[in-house]
Amino acid sequence: MLTDTLPPIDEATALAAFEARDKAMDGRFVIAVRTTGIYCKPSCPARRPRRENFHILASGAEARALGYRACMRCKPDDVGRDKEAIARAVALIETSEAMPTLDRLADAVGYTPHHFQRLFTRAVGVSPAAYARALRAGRLEEALDQEGRITDAIYDAGYEAPSRAYADAAGRLGMSPSAWRKGGAGKTIRYAVVDSSLGSLLVAATDKGLCRISFDEDEADLRVRFPQARIVEGDAGFAALVSEVVALVDDPSRAADLPVDVAGTAFQQAVWAALRAIPAGETRTYSQVAAAVGRPAAVRAAGTACGDNSLAILIPCHRVLRTDGSLGGYAYGLERKERLLEKEGVAGRRAHHGERGRRAG
Ligand SMILES: [Zn+2]
């Protein structure tokens, strides 16, 4: 059982969890009530007995060995069963070639589909179908990073037909899988290099949206980044988009609802979305960004994903600082990062110690 691998709970933690009816602690211990002879999970809705009338025990098995019966109201023994059912369903999804239906998953673990859907969603955070889709899309990204045919990658990732992969990818990646892997093959990228208040600015876009905003770069940098794309200078029609971006450099607090077309892994996309959610004039730490995407331990990876951002200012990686308040890094130089923050009204009182990286931030 999953709970066997978790460390034991100390009494103070257990009492606090029982008092707070903390669902997250269900399965970690049970409360055995002397006066009634029953045992409960921490979140049981029943009234709390007096402290001298209950024991804290490690498991239902231990309580039963002492002659207690399971509470009919909170069903403490179902907690372990629920966790096992979810673990088995996750394993089934991960090992299945095609995506298992909800009916099949529920049947395999012995629950009704409706109940299982709710249970799974509450524990995992997304429905079984969404979990399977995310897993499949993640596998496709991995496969695309390796050599081989695109269609092989699509089938290897568990898609039944390329059309589904393209539908998933369009929502997540901007570019289609093949265009992404082939360095922009089949894409036309328009660009302009213009002066801005922070220096020379490259603005580039496909017909779907902006694919590069950067400082001190030119057409040659675009060709390295998108070797297969047709790269052309922007015409008069493109100038309108460019002036929106230049205005954004002058005033990064402008609400910018500009179309984007950038490729990234699921993790990078999540980090970039988290960056776009930081309001102008506010900053976050790399740790906070990692936590915002549900990966609190991945602070370094979050920093790298900030640095891999293709759309300077529009995806405001300049709003991320180190935990100690220092600037961290910035792909286009710390002076630009500081000036961007000043334009947004963030006071320039951060220490510069220990900064060398061009990548992060
Ligand atoms: Zn109970």
PDB file of N, CA, C and O in Angstrom, residues 31-39 53 63 66-71:
ATOM      1  N   ILE A  31      -7.881   7.493  13.998  1.00  0.00           N
ATOM      2  CA  ILE A  31      -8.233   7.875  15.362  1.00  0.00           C
ATOM      3  C   ILE A  31      -9.148   6.773  15.905  1.00  0.00           C
ATOM      4  O   ILE A  31     -10.199   6.501  15.317  1.00  0.00           O
ATOM      5  N   ALA A  32      -8.740   6.118  16.995  1.00  0.00           N
ATOM      6  CA  ALA A  32      -9.546   5.047  17.587  1.00  0.00           C
ATOM      7  C   ALA A  32     -10.209   5.586  18.860  1.00  0.00           C
ATOM      8  O   ALA A  32      -9.510   5.998  19.791  1.00  0.00           O
ATOM      9  N   VAL A  33     -11.544   5.587  18.873  1.00  0.00           N
ATOM     10  CA  VAL A  33     -12.283   6.219  19.973  1.00  0.00           C
ATOM     11  C   VAL A  33     -12.681   5.156  20.999  1.00  0.00           C
ATOM     12  O   VAL A  33     -13.464   4.252  20.694  1.00  0.00           O
ATOM     13  N   ARG A  34     -12.151   5.284  22.203  1.00  0.00           N
ATOM     14  CA  ARG A  34     -12.382   4.269  23.242  1.00  0.00           C
ATOM     15  C   ARG A  34     -13.857   4.143  23.609  1.00  0.00           C
ATOM     16  O   ARG A  34     -14.368   3.050  23.782  1.00  0.00           O
ATOM     17  N   THR A  35     -14.534   5.284  23.718  1.00  0.00           N
ATOM     18  CA  THR A  35     -15.906   5.269  24.230  1.00  0.00           C
ATOM     19  C   THR A  35     -16.884   4.629  23.257  1.00  0.00           C
ATOM     20  O   THR A  35     -17.923   4.130  23.670  1.00  0.00           O
ATOM     21  N   THR A  36     -16.577   4.635  21.954  1.00  0.00           N
ATOM     22  CA  THR A  36     -17.510   4.062  20.981  1.00  0.00           C
ATOM     23  C   THR A  36     -16.975   2.783  20.356  1.00  0.00           C
ATOM     24  O   THR A  36     -17.719   2.039  19.723  1.00  0.00           O
ATOM     25  N   GLY A  37     -15.671   2.550  20.471  1.00  0.00           N
ATOM     26  CA  GLY A  37     -15.079   1.349  19.877  1.00  0.00           C
ATOM     27  C   GLY A  37     -14.940   1.425  18.370  1.00  0.00           C
ATOM     28  O   GLY A  37     -14.778   0.404  17.708  1.00  0.00           O
ATOM     29  N   ILE A  38     -14.992   2.635  17.785  1.00  0.00           N
ATOM     30  CA  ILE A  38     -14.818   2.739  16.339  1.00  0.00           C
ATOM     31  C   ILE A  38     -13.566   3.552  16.001  1.00  0.00           C
ATOM     32  O   ILE A  38     -13.065   4.307  16.844  1.00  0.00           O
ATOM     33  N   TYR A  39     -13.081   3.386  14.777  1.00  0.00           N
ATOM     34  CA  TYR A  39     -11.939   4.207  14.335  1.00  0.00           C
ATOM     35  C   TYR A  39     -12.310   4.968  13.074  1.00  0.00           C
ATOM     36  O   TYR A  39     -13.119   4.525  12.266  1.00  0.00           O
ATOM     37  N   ASN A  53     -10.161  10.348  25.356  1.00  0.00           N
ATOM     38  CA  ASN A  53     -10.990   9.236  24.898  1.00  0.00           C
ATOM     39  C   ASN A  53     -10.553   8.616  23.576  1.00  0.00           C
ATOM     40  O   ASN A  53     -11.259   7.781  23.030  1.00  0.00           O
ATOM     41  N   ALA A  63      -5.887  -0.791  14.372  1.00  0.00           N
ATOM     42  CA  ALA A  63      -7.103  -0.548  15.154  1.00  0.00           C
ATOM     43  C   ALA A  63      -7.950  -1.812  15.238  1.00  0.00           C
ATOM     44  O   ALA A  63      -8.459  -2.157  16.313  1.00  0.00           O
ATOM     45  N   LEU A  66      -6.842  -4.251  17.698  1.00  0.00           N
ATOM     46  CA  LEU A  66      -7.169  -3.893  19.088  1.00  0.00           C
ATOM     47  C   LEU A  66      -8.670  -3.976  19.351  1.00  0.00           C
ATOM     48  O   LEU A  66      -9.139  -3.571  20.416  1.00  0.00           O
ATOM     49  N   GLY A  67      -9.434  -4.482  18.379  1.00  0.00           N
ATOM     50  CA  GLY A  67     -10.862  -4.706  18.591  1.00  0.00           C
ATOM     51  C   GLY A  67     -11.758  -3.558  18.162  1.00  0.00           C
ATOM     52  O   GLY A  67     -12.957  -3.566  18.434  1.00  0.00           O
ATOM     53  N   TYR A  68     -11.212  -2.539  17.458  1.00  0.00           N
ATOM     54  CA  TYR A  68     -12.045  -1.434  16.988  1.00  0.00           C
ATOM     55  C   TYR A  68     -12.704  -1.803  15.656  1.00  0.00           C
ATOM     56  O   TYR A  68     -12.177  -2.614  14.893  1.00  0.00           O
ATOM     57  N   ARG A  69     -13.851  -1.158  15.379  1.00  0.00           N
ATOM     58  CA  ARG A  69     -14.542  -1.326  14.100  1.00  0.00           C
ATOM     59  C   ARG A  69     -14.435  -0.026  13.299  1.00  0.00           C
ATOM     60  O   ARG A  69     -14.367   1.061  13.874  1.00  0.00           O
ATOM     61  N   ALA A  70     -14.479  -0.172  11.956  1.00  0.00           N
ATOM     62  CA  ALA A  70     -14.373   1.003  11.089  1.00  0.00           C
ATOM     63  C   ALA A  70     -15.624   1.863  11.201  1.00  0.00           C
ATOM     64  O   ALA A  70     -16.739   1.339  11.286  1.00  0.00           O
ATOM     65  N   CYS A  71     -15.455   3.173  11.218  1.00  0.00           N
ATOM     66  CA  CYS A  71     -16.572   4.128  11.256  1.00  0.00           C
ATOM     67  C   CYS A  71     -17.402   3.974   9.976  1.00  0.00           C
ATOM     68  O   CYS A  71     -16.852   3.952   8.879  1.00  0.00           O
TER      69      CYS A  71
END
